[in-house]
Amino acid sequence: MLALLQDYTIQTVAMGAAMLGIISGVLGSFAVLRKQSLLGDTLSHAALPGICLGFIVAGGRELGSILVGALVTGALAALLMLLLTRNSRLKTDAGLGIGLSVFFAIGVVLLSAIQGSGNASQGGLESFLFGQAAAILRSDLWIMGGITIAALGLVAAFWKEFKLVSFDPVFAASIGLPVVMLEVLLTVMIALAVVVGLQMVGVVLMAAMVIAPAVAARQWTRRLEGMVVLAAAIGMAGGVFGAVMSALGRGLATGPLIILAVSAVVLVSLLIAPGRGLLWEAVRRWRLRGQLEGQQVLTTLYGLAAHHRDPAYPSEQGSVDAFHGTATRGALATLQRRGLVRPARHAPESTRHWTLTPAGIAEAERILGAMGREAS
Amino acid sequence: MPSRGSLHEPDLALHVEDLTVAYQSKPVLWDVDLDVPPGVMAAIVGPNGAGKSTLIKTVLGLVTPTAGHVTLFGRPYRAQRRRVGYVPQRSSVDWDFPTTALDVVTMGLYGRLGWLRRPGRRERAEAEHALELVGMQDYAERQISQLSGGQQQRVFLARALVQQADVYFLDEPMAGVDATTERAIVEILHRLRDQGKTLIVVHHDLQTVRTYFDWMLLLNVRVVAQGPVAAVYTAENLRKAYGGQIALIEREALAAGEARA
Ligand SMILES: Nc1ncnc2c1ncn2[C@@H]1O[C@H](COP(=O)(O)OP(=O)(O)O)[C@@H](O)[C@H]1O
Ligand SMILES: [Mg+2]
């Protein structure tokens, strides 16, 4: 394991993956909060035609021109969609969906054209579809690092402006913030993050890298600051995890492993995050339901007693079950523990009967009173 | 500073002339002329879709008009930004955004802070003071998604209060809030007016217009009537503004208007 971590190639891949995780976590947070999760998808799919054009222009698999091409077509697609949705009735998600498909289709056509041309250096161009982490060089890290630091610097510098534009763009415009410019800046930065991730996870999975850490982080935090930092940490951890795992299990693709790792964090977060997780929601509902059930059973007993003009009237459990159409045993046991009902015999029948205690009568009257007030 | 002579209607808090606004060629506001003197609390009243929110947004430069112009104390909005406070409709933002009440109020100071400066201790104190004014000091660190509708509305009001403006625009600040909040908001607005501020409020409840406001604009795409509430609030005008929706108007509201007319 230690020897593994000292391996030069693995170090390079892990560092690249960590940077990718950080930049996509930070920028993804803003995309998710602005309800533009699809933006990452559009940007990355729209990078494909740029990759191919970069290849054609450079006449070979030259990283510089390929990345520039990816950035240009990705950003172009996203800005086009921003424009279109601003000036027409097209909904943002519809716009982004169309942009994604059209640009990706063009990309696939170009890709097949290049492959059909028999260019000797075409090999590996399709690796941009799903990424090929092992191909990353130390020198590439400088480009990725530079982009990451620039993006983080911009986010730090315009922190309060980005926050306000994401929360309340109308108010932001009213105090004179250039809302459109800030939105364009965020979009271009996400395009940069996509470029950072192209070699690592490829255009198809890059969207998940932008969204997943942010969605997971949102579950655990109450402040934007916390969300962004946590998303960066989740992205980074997922990146390093994927890199190391793929080195351990020789031949396993790094990019998909990274995506699987961050997706696992999303799943766990959606389930168990305190306050927001599904599990908590289920527990809360279950408790509430138990409470409501108890209240209903109590008022049923009260109603039966009132009907018989006998506060100590023993109701048969079977008739309470029949009234509610479900077993009320558990609810009655809970009520008994709270001292609101007690079991009773009603000779000559031998089945279980229940009687309200004075406390139970008071509670039932309180519940009915509250319901009456709400109804009026 | 330009001389007084170069100002357009400097004695009016808000002056709107020949304003027409259209979304996708359908006019939403048509040839609107509006003058609001300083120091009044004015209600903008009209049926749903009358263009009330659009009017405010256009005044604040958020929507570009097809024709017409707007001045505040004689100058266009761009030049008067610092003198204007704004409370958007509560439903216009996602309250599940990860932030606290205090943080939202602090956003009201961003305009004054300018680029690259972060809110510090002084801004925090100001925001806390504003929360106190709206009775929300105990909720400063509360996640905004955990506030009730009325509390969220108070937070929005507090954010406008830190703007220390001369003219405030509020879009339905009393829609969907509890009676206590409504009373608190009205009290704060009256206090601001008594300090000489101008308040322009989109108001949805005809019943309370006459008790809360002293100035009134009846709007339905066009201006139906404007001026002191007593002069504008007539059965005739209400009928003109609400037209087919007349059944929606409370009978007492109409009857009361009739008695005055
Ligand atoms: N962004 C928009 N794009 C298109 N139509 C809009 C937009 N905003 C408002 N409208 C339309 O303009 C009309 C006036 O809207 P609004 O000013 O919100 O009315 P009010 O606030 O009086 O209810 C409505 O018919 C509404 O559907
Ligand atoms: Mg409105």
XYZ file of C-alpha atoms and ligand atoms in Angstrom:
665
model
C 0.000 0.000 0.000
C 2.759 2.408 0.972
C 4.747 1.438 -2.092
C 1.610 2.106 -4.087
C 1.267 5.630 -2.751
C 4.866 6.343 -3.656
C 4.255 5.319 -7.231
C 4.807 8.346 -9.436
C 1.910 7.713 -11.792
C -0.525 7.056 -8.971
C 0.557 10.210 -7.202
C -0.069 12.182 -10.360
C -3.493 10.671 -10.898
C -4.480 11.120 -7.250
C -3.423 14.757 -7.232
C -5.316 15.418 -10.436
C -8.390 13.689 -9.063
C -8.176 15.685 -5.842
C -8.065 18.979 -7.750
C -10.963 17.910 -9.926
C -12.947 17.032 -6.800
C -12.276 20.413 -5.209
C -13.165 22.564 -8.201
C -16.277 20.602 -9.098
C -17.464 20.506 -5.479
C -17.149 24.269 -5.089
C -18.699 25.259 -8.415
C -21.246 22.458 -8.325
C -22.626 23.909 -5.083
C -23.623 27.082 -6.876
C -25.028 25.163 -9.853
C -27.167 22.979 -7.595
C -28.448 25.906 -5.520
C -29.317 27.826 -8.679
C -31.287 24.775 -9.839
C -28.965 24.361 -12.779
C -27.833 20.813 -12.164
C -28.270 20.157 -15.859
C -25.784 22.905 -16.640
C -22.837 20.636 -15.824
C -24.344 17.987 -18.063
C -24.765 20.381 -20.962
C -21.304 21.849 -20.541
C -19.593 18.470 -20.506
C -21.522 16.898 -23.358
C -21.089 20.039 -25.412
C -17.335 19.740 -24.887
C -17.174 16.734 -27.220
C -17.453 18.642 -30.517
C -14.771 21.013 -29.169
C -12.476 18.101 -28.417
C -12.869 16.848 -31.962
C -12.411 20.307 -33.477
C -9.306 20.821 -31.355
C -7.981 17.531 -32.692
C -8.736 18.477 -36.276
C -7.166 21.927 -35.969
C -4.022 20.624 -34.282
C -3.883 17.690 -36.677
C -3.341 15.264 -33.823
C -3.997 14.406 -30.200
C -2.579 17.565 -28.721
C -3.941 18.313 -25.273
C -3.709 22.128 -25.356
C -5.857 22.660 -28.416
C -8.237 19.887 -27.379
C -8.916 21.537 -24.005
C -9.358 24.962 -25.554
C -11.796 23.476 -28.041
C -13.718 21.791 -25.226
C -13.886 25.016 -23.252
C -15.087 27.024 -26.230
C -17.930 24.746 -27.355
C -18.948 23.911 -23.775
C -19.196 27.539 -22.745
C -20.825 28.426 -26.065
C -23.586 25.880 -25.527
C -24.208 27.023 -21.960
C -24.281 30.729 -22.814
C -26.553 30.058 -25.761
C -28.968 28.345 -23.409
C -28.781 31.201 -20.883
C -29.636 33.626 -23.676
C -32.398 31.487 -25.104
C -34.133 30.924 -21.782
C -33.868 34.591 -20.869
C -35.483 35.781 -24.064
C -38.098 33.152 -24.735
C -40.586 31.076 -22.859
C -38.280 28.064 -23.045
C -37.784 26.635 -19.550
C -34.187 26.336 -18.407
C -34.186 22.566 -18.114
C -35.732 22.157 -21.542
C -33.185 24.547 -23.026
C -30.269 22.807 -21.389
C -31.611 19.410 -22.434
C -31.849 20.462 -26.072
C -28.408 22.076 -26.030
C -26.914 18.950 -24.501
C -28.319 16.635 -27.142
C -27.553 18.795 -30.163
C -23.945 19.492 -29.200
C -23.304 15.900 -28.175
C -24.758 14.630 -31.456
C -22.454 16.962 -33.402
C -19.566 15.688 -31.297
C -20.333 12.047 -32.034
C -20.615 12.779 -35.756
C -17.230 14.535 -35.735
C -15.714 11.710 -33.698
C -16.844 9.068 -36.175
C -15.627 11.234 -39.069
C -12.163 11.463 -37.508
C -12.083 7.746 -36.833
C -13.155 7.037 -40.413
C -10.409 9.287 -41.809
C -7.746 6.788 -40.814
C -5.587 9.435 -39.128
C -2.774 7.512 -37.446
C -2.878 9.564 -34.232
C -6.626 9.232 -33.802
C -6.053 6.589 -31.158
C -7.398 7.470 -27.758
C -9.713 10.277 -28.792
C -12.678 8.276 -27.593
C -10.968 8.072 -24.200
C -12.407 11.551 -23.629
C -15.827 9.913 -23.523
C -15.132 8.042 -20.290
C -11.773 9.449 -19.326
C -8.376 7.845 -19.080
C -6.695 8.919 -15.885
C -3.483 7.041 -16.487
C -2.749 9.251 -19.473
C -2.386 12.308 -17.243
C 1.135 13.736 -17.089
C 2.819 15.735 -14.355
C 2.846 18.713 -16.689
C -0.939 18.445 -17.031
C -1.199 18.925 -13.290
C 0.138 22.452 -13.663
C -2.689 23.348 -16.040
C -5.302 21.697 -13.821
C -3.844 23.302 -10.691
C -3.730 26.716 -12.322
C -7.375 26.488 -13.378
C -8.420 25.250 -9.925
C -6.609 28.038 -8.085
C -7.972 30.682 -10.449
C -11.531 29.429 -9.942
C -11.159 29.252 -6.165
C -9.687 32.760 -6.151
C -12.646 34.138 -8.115
C -15.164 32.425 -5.841
C -13.402 33.814 -2.764
C -13.170 37.322 -4.210
C -16.806 37.511 -5.292
C -18.176 35.313 -2.519
C -20.943 37.589 -1.310
C -21.968 38.534 -4.828
C -22.214 34.898 -5.942
C -24.167 34.066 -2.813
C -26.680 36.857 -3.329
C -27.098 36.128 -7.046
C -27.764 32.479 -6.218
C -30.243 33.229 -3.434
C -32.118 36.280 -4.695
C -31.112 37.461 -8.185
C -33.912 40.027 -8.304
C -32.750 41.784 -5.155
C -29.157 41.480 -6.379
C -30.098 43.350 -9.549
C -31.973 45.988 -7.538
C -28.820 46.949 -5.628
C -26.940 47.218 -8.897
C -25.050 43.927 -9.119
C -24.375 42.888 -12.737
C -26.412 39.715 -12.393
C -25.986 38.510 -15.960
C -22.220 38.981 -15.810
C -21.968 37.064 -12.555
C -24.085 34.246 -13.970
C -21.894 34.094 -17.067
C -18.789 34.029 -14.871
C -20.166 31.111 -12.852
C -21.044 29.284 -16.053
C -17.623 29.804 -17.611
C -15.980 28.585 -14.413
C -18.057 25.399 -14.490
C -16.919 24.976 -18.084
C -13.349 25.255 -16.769
C -14.056 22.587 -14.156
C -15.359 20.342 -16.916
C -12.142 20.887 -18.843
C -10.178 19.890 -15.744
C -12.207 16.693 -15.528
C -12.198 15.699 -19.202
C -9.089 13.519 -19.087
C -10.009 12.063 -15.728
C -13.688 11.121 -15.950
C -14.657 12.034 -19.509
C -17.575 14.011 -20.915
C -20.263 11.451 -20.120
C -19.660 11.196 -16.377
C -18.392 14.709 -15.712
C -21.870 16.026 -14.916
C -22.133 13.673 -11.950
C -18.823 15.013 -10.678
C -20.231 18.561 -10.683
C -23.542 17.709 -9.043
C -22.930 14.784 -6.695
C -20.569 16.326 -4.104
C -22.802 19.399 -3.858
C -25.988 17.402 -3.413
C -24.342 15.286 -0.718
C -22.928 18.328 1.078
C -26.279 20.149 1.028
C -27.704 17.406 3.229
C -25.288 18.057 6.075
C -24.961 21.831 6.319
C -26.936 24.933 7.172
C -24.661 27.537 5.631
C -23.368 28.084 2.132
C -19.820 28.291 3.537
C -20.142 24.834 5.056
C -21.762 23.409 1.950
C -19.020 24.595 -0.382
C -16.187 23.410 1.867
C -17.829 20.038 2.462
C -18.597 19.563 -1.236
C -14.952 20.244 -2.032
C -13.891 17.718 0.619
C -16.292 15.060 -0.658
C -15.161 15.639 -4.238
C -11.522 15.447 -3.207
C -11.981 12.308 -1.116
C -13.936 10.631 -3.926
C -11.231 11.561 -6.403
C -8.375 10.189 -4.337
C -10.375 7.095 -3.426
C -11.102 6.378 -7.086
C -7.470 6.874 -8.056
C -6.154 4.554 -5.348
C -8.811 1.898 -5.920
C -8.106 1.747 -9.621
C -4.407 1.325 -8.863
C -5.158 -1.515 -6.463
C -7.537 -3.334 -8.785
C -5.447 -3.205 -11.934
C -7.416 -2.351 -15.000
C -10.402 -0.774 -13.274
C -11.184 2.617 -14.842
C -10.423 5.557 -12.541
C -13.134 7.952 -13.690
C -16.103 5.652 -13.129
C -14.654 4.603 -9.764
C -14.485 8.255 -8.698
C -18.097 8.767 -9.753
C -19.183 5.625 -7.914
C -17.408 6.807 -4.773
C -19.054 10.252 -4.710
C -22.405 8.720 -5.650
C -22.147 6.402 -2.661
C -21.645 9.462 -0.462
C -24.744 11.024 -2.041
C -26.796 7.929 -1.338
C -25.711 7.742 2.291
C -26.292 11.486 2.743
C -29.769 11.365 1.244
C -30.602 8.536 3.613
C -29.127 9.472 6.968
C -28.201 13.171 7.085
C -29.686 14.540 10.329
C -32.836 16.533 9.780
C -32.921 16.165 5.988
C -32.276 12.465 5.367
C -35.066 10.141 4.233
C -34.525 7.911 7.246
C -35.116 10.802 9.629
C -38.138 11.803 7.673
C -39.488 8.257 7.950
C -38.857 8.134 11.696
C -40.521 11.506 12.156
C -43.547 10.405 10.150
C -43.747 7.111 11.973
C -43.681 8.879 15.344
C -46.288 11.372 14.217
C -48.448 8.579 12.913
C -48.159 6.712 16.210
C -49.242 9.869 17.996
C -52.184 10.477 15.691
C -53.271 6.865 15.964
C -53.190 7.048 19.752
C -55.254 10.242 19.665
C -57.803 8.677 17.337
C -58.178 5.554 19.440
C -58.555 7.663 22.558
C -61.299 9.792 21.032
C -63.031 6.664 19.724
C -63.155 5.246 23.244
C -64.420 8.612 24.459
C -67.121 8.603 21.799
C -68.256 5.099 22.724
C -68.376 6.015 26.412
C -70.351 9.175 25.647
C -72.721 7.188 23.474
C -73.419 4.848 26.375
C -73.572 7.721 28.850
C -71.040 5.913 31.010
C -67.565 7.413 31.496
C -66.255 4.018 32.654
C -67.823 2.179 29.719
C -65.608 -0.797 28.770
C -65.186 -0.951 24.986
C -64.339 -4.242 23.397
C -60.996 -4.212 21.613
C -62.502 -5.975 18.617
C -65.008 -3.181 18.054
C -62.280 -0.523 18.308
C -60.234 -2.507 15.745
C -63.257 -2.758 13.487
C -63.936 0.967 13.808
C -60.378 1.864 12.740
C -60.085 -0.989 10.276
C -56.708 -1.896 11.725
C -55.156 -3.509 14.793
C -55.161 -0.930 17.582
C -53.398 -3.171 20.065
C -50.109 -1.249 19.885
C -51.757 2.140 20.191
C -53.797 0.945 23.183
C -50.661 -0.425 24.866
C -48.985 2.961 24.458
C -52.052 4.734 25.856
C -52.043 2.296 28.788
C -48.400 3.102 29.495
C -49.307 6.786 29.563
C -52.040 5.985 32.061
C -54.853 7.112 29.791
C -56.666 3.762 29.455
C -56.773 0.542 31.465
C -57.861 -2.960 30.533
C -61.240 -4.071 31.889
C -63.479 -7.098 31.971
C -67.037 -6.970 30.808
C -68.752 -10.100 32.054
C -69.960 -12.354 30.666
C -67.653 -11.683 27.660
C -64.115 -12.937 28.040
C -62.539 -10.775 25.317
C -60.318 -7.818 26.152
C -62.057 -4.541 26.958
C -60.680 -1.060 27.619
C -61.850 1.767 29.876
C -60.753 5.408 29.885
C -59.052 6.621 33.062
C -59.970 10.107 34.351
C -56.693 11.329 32.830
C -57.731 9.686 29.552
C -61.086 11.457 29.607
C -59.387 14.797 30.208
C -56.915 14.144 27.381
C -59.685 13.098 24.971
C -61.627 16.261 25.781
C -58.491 18.348 25.239
C -57.909 16.731 21.818
C -61.525 17.144 20.752
C -61.506 20.729 21.989
C -58.380 21.514 19.962
C -59.905 19.931 16.865
C -63.059 21.980 17.349
C -61.033 25.191 17.568
C -59.112 24.369 14.403
C -62.256 23.577 12.501
C -63.899 26.853 13.436
C -23.815 67.577 -8.509
C -26.140 68.814 -11.240
C -28.089 71.944 -10.494
C -31.653 71.647 -9.406
C -32.711 72.869 -12.793
C -31.455 69.754 -14.530
C -33.559 67.467 -12.346
C -36.865 66.118 -13.591
C -39.657 66.501 -11.020
C -37.263 66.657 -8.021
C -40.088 67.212 -5.548
C -41.659 63.839 -6.210
C -40.424 60.708 -4.477
C -41.530 58.766 -7.543
C -42.425 60.071 -10.959
C -43.483 57.687 -13.719
C -44.412 59.003 -17.142
C -45.940 57.277 -20.171
C -44.652 53.925 -19.016
C -45.470 50.915 -21.181
C -44.121 47.448 -20.453
C -44.647 44.293 -22.473
C -43.522 40.725 -21.990
C -43.335 39.033 -25.389
C -45.418 41.708 -27.092
C -48.340 41.437 -24.646
C -48.615 44.784 -22.839
C -48.667 44.354 -19.071
C -48.552 48.058 -18.259
C -50.053 50.564 -20.639
C -49.275 54.280 -20.660
C -48.863 54.532 -16.899
C -48.453 57.980 -15.351
C -47.820 58.029 -11.642
C -46.664 60.621 -9.105
C -46.024 59.868 -5.462
C -45.110 62.752 -3.153
C -42.491 62.148 -0.434
C -43.555 61.074 3.046
C -46.660 59.103 2.125
C -47.497 55.466 2.538
C -48.957 54.475 -0.806
C -50.809 51.302 -1.685
C -50.683 49.794 -5.159
C -53.935 47.907 -5.510
C -55.401 45.927 -8.370
C -56.497 42.458 -9.423
C -54.114 39.554 -9.991
C -52.012 40.080 -13.083
C -52.716 43.827 -13.083
C -49.000 44.506 -13.406
C -48.319 45.608 -9.823
C -45.119 43.607 -9.422
C -44.066 44.562 -12.919
C -44.519 48.252 -12.111
C -42.186 47.982 -9.129
C -39.664 45.924 -11.067
C -39.664 48.447 -13.874
C -39.142 51.336 -11.473
C -36.174 49.453 -9.999
C -34.691 48.837 -13.426
C -35.247 45.085 -13.260
C -37.537 45.106 -16.272
C -36.869 47.270 -19.312
C -39.885 49.293 -20.448
C -40.864 49.609 -24.096
C -41.629 53.271 -23.550
C -41.652 55.901 -20.843
C -39.359 56.965 -18.043
C -39.043 56.860 -14.282
C -37.384 59.253 -11.841
C -36.915 59.155 -8.084
C -36.412 62.584 -6.501
C -35.665 63.904 -9.956
C -33.099 61.329 -11.052
C -33.192 57.945 -12.738
C -33.029 54.871 -10.535
C -29.396 54.135 -11.428
C -28.352 57.363 -9.727
C -30.601 56.841 -6.695
C -29.975 53.197 -5.872
C -28.633 53.934 -2.398
C -31.808 55.802 -1.492
C -34.091 52.873 -2.344
C -35.015 49.788 -0.325
C -36.782 46.792 -1.819
C -38.755 43.881 -0.411
C -39.515 41.404 -3.220
C -42.447 39.018 -3.087
C -41.582 36.349 -0.523
C -42.315 33.575 -3.007
C -39.667 34.881 -5.400
C -36.831 33.043 -3.627
C -36.181 29.471 -2.536
C -36.271 29.469 1.268
C -34.462 26.144 1.346
C -31.244 28.009 0.524
C -28.587 27.148 3.119
C -28.293 30.375 5.064
C -29.392 32.054 8.284
C -31.790 34.902 9.016
C -28.921 37.190 10.033
C -27.068 36.420 6.817
C -30.079 37.320 4.675
C -30.453 40.641 6.493
C -26.760 41.354 5.962
C -27.343 41.048 2.211
C -29.137 44.392 2.435
C -25.739 45.962 3.113
C -23.939 44.490 0.113
C -24.779 47.479 -2.071
C -23.147 49.879 0.357
C -20.197 47.548 0.981
C -19.241 47.339 -2.662
C -16.941 44.865 -4.367
C -14.340 42.810 -2.519
C -15.304 44.029 0.948
C -16.695 41.536 3.392
C -19.331 42.285 6.001
C -17.593 42.781 9.353
C -18.513 43.511 12.930
C -20.228 46.788 12.108
C -22.427 45.176 9.453
C -23.274 42.362 11.845
C -24.377 44.851 14.492
C -26.541 46.696 11.981
C -28.188 43.486 10.805
C -28.810 42.401 14.389
C -30.386 45.756 15.137
C -32.702 45.410 12.144
C -33.728 41.927 13.271
C -34.540 43.428 16.654
C -36.734 46.070 15.022
C -38.845 43.355 13.419
C -38.878 41.263 16.590
C -36.701 38.479 15.201
C -33.554 38.894 17.323
C -33.973 35.395 18.781
C -33.902 33.827 15.326
C -30.680 35.385 14.023
C -28.813 32.106 13.610
C -31.877 30.124 12.541
C -31.792 28.394 9.164
C -34.264 30.317 6.982
C -36.069 27.148 5.879
C -37.114 26.646 9.500
C -38.881 30.008 9.759
C -42.629 30.394 9.361
C -43.978 32.446 6.456
C -44.517 35.455 8.688
C -41.002 35.195 10.100
C -39.517 34.944 6.618
C -41.400 38.078 5.648
C -39.992 39.911 8.682
C -36.485 38.856 7.681
C -37.087 40.325 4.235
C -38.336 43.540 5.820
C -35.266 43.680 8.065
C -33.051 43.324 5.002
C -34.728 46.389 3.499
C -34.440 48.302 6.784
C -30.633 48.007 6.820
C -30.647 49.655 3.407
C -31.455 52.939 5.251
C -33.403 54.152 2.254
C -35.617 57.165 1.616
C -38.070 55.282 -0.574
C -39.118 51.695 0.096
C -40.833 49.398 -2.378
C -42.569 46.390 -0.843
C -44.282 43.669 -2.875
C -47.158 42.097 -0.919
C -45.391 42.194 2.448
C -48.573 41.141 4.217
C -49.629 38.259 1.997
C -49.866 34.963 3.839
C -48.617 36.227 7.192
C -50.214 35.799 10.609
C -52.129 38.617 12.281
C -49.288 39.402 14.711
C -46.787 39.779 11.893
C -49.177 41.950 9.908
C -49.608 44.267 12.886
C -45.842 44.381 13.454
C -45.148 45.166 9.804
C -47.758 47.920 9.625
C -46.365 49.477 12.790
C -42.837 49.516 11.363
C -44.036 50.985 8.071
C -45.987 53.717 9.864
C -42.932 54.563 11.934
C -40.856 54.893 8.758
C -43.465 57.148 7.200
C -43.529 59.314 10.308
C -39.764 59.718 9.871
C -40.475 61.182 6.451
C -39.726 58.082 4.354
C -41.862 57.192 1.372
C -43.402 53.721 1.249
C -44.857 52.175 -1.862
C -46.558 48.904 -1.070
C -48.322 46.377 -3.255
C -51.304 45.464 -1.131
C -53.679 42.597 -1.732
C -56.358 43.275 0.872
C -58.910 45.937 -0.017
C -60.421 45.778 3.469
C -57.394 47.282 5.155
C -56.307 49.817 2.541
C -58.046 52.713 4.231
C -56.748 51.954 7.707
C -53.138 51.373 6.700
C -52.499 53.784 3.845
C -52.847 57.464 3.072
C -52.092 57.334 -0.664
C -53.362 54.919 -3.265
C -52.892 53.761 -6.832
C -55.578 51.640 -8.444
C -54.009 49.703 -11.278
C -55.221 47.328 -13.926
C -52.729 47.480 -16.783
C -53.670 51.165 -16.971
C -53.928 53.541 -14.034
C -57.563 53.609 -12.913
C -57.090 56.284 -10.261
C -54.428 57.701 -7.986
C -54.209 60.133 -5.096
C -55.190 60.349 -1.435
C -56.978 57.167 -0.360
C -60.183 58.982 0.556
C -60.522 60.326 -2.984
C -59.528 57.144 -4.815
C -61.336 54.527 -2.750
C -64.764 54.806 -4.345
C -67.120 52.069 -5.486
C -66.947 53.477 -8.995
C -63.128 53.246 -9.132
C -63.012 49.796 -7.561
C -65.502 48.566 -10.119
C -63.413 50.020 -12.912
C -60.251 48.354 -11.604
C -61.676 44.965 -10.768
C -64.218 44.753 -13.593
C -65.317 41.144 -14.029
C -63.782 40.156 -10.720
C -66.228 42.430 -8.918
C -67.682 39.430 -7.072
C -64.340 38.951 -5.406
C -64.510 42.311 -3.706
C -65.879 42.178 -0.207
C -69.384 43.538 -0.088
C -68.574 45.697 2.923
C -65.585 47.161 1.148
C -67.822 48.273 -1.684
C -70.599 49.438 0.578
C -68.171 51.506 2.602
C -66.836 53.040 -0.585
C -70.376 53.777 -1.726
C -71.210 55.560 1.518
C -68.288 57.904 0.988
C -68.912 58.456 -2.696
N -41.278 37.264 -16.634
C -42.484 37.268 -17.229
N -42.622 36.806 -18.493
C -43.818 36.821 -19.097
N -44.950 37.282 -18.541
C -44.889 37.756 -17.293
C -43.651 37.770 -16.559
N -43.885 38.309 -15.340
C -45.202 38.589 -15.304
N -45.812 38.270 -16.462
C -47.229 38.487 -16.779
O -47.485 39.860 -16.650
C -48.744 40.097 -16.049
C -48.577 40.983 -14.831
O -47.819 40.288 -13.857
P -47.498 40.918 -12.428
O -46.829 42.213 -12.611
O -46.764 39.883 -11.662
O -48.953 41.139 -11.830
P -49.417 41.366 -10.327
O -48.198 41.539 -9.481
O -50.283 42.579 -10.377
O -50.218 40.158 -9.951
C -49.328 38.738 -15.752
O -50.244 38.430 -16.776
C -48.150 37.815 -15.808
O -48.527 36.546 -16.250
Mg -47.385 40.414 -7.907
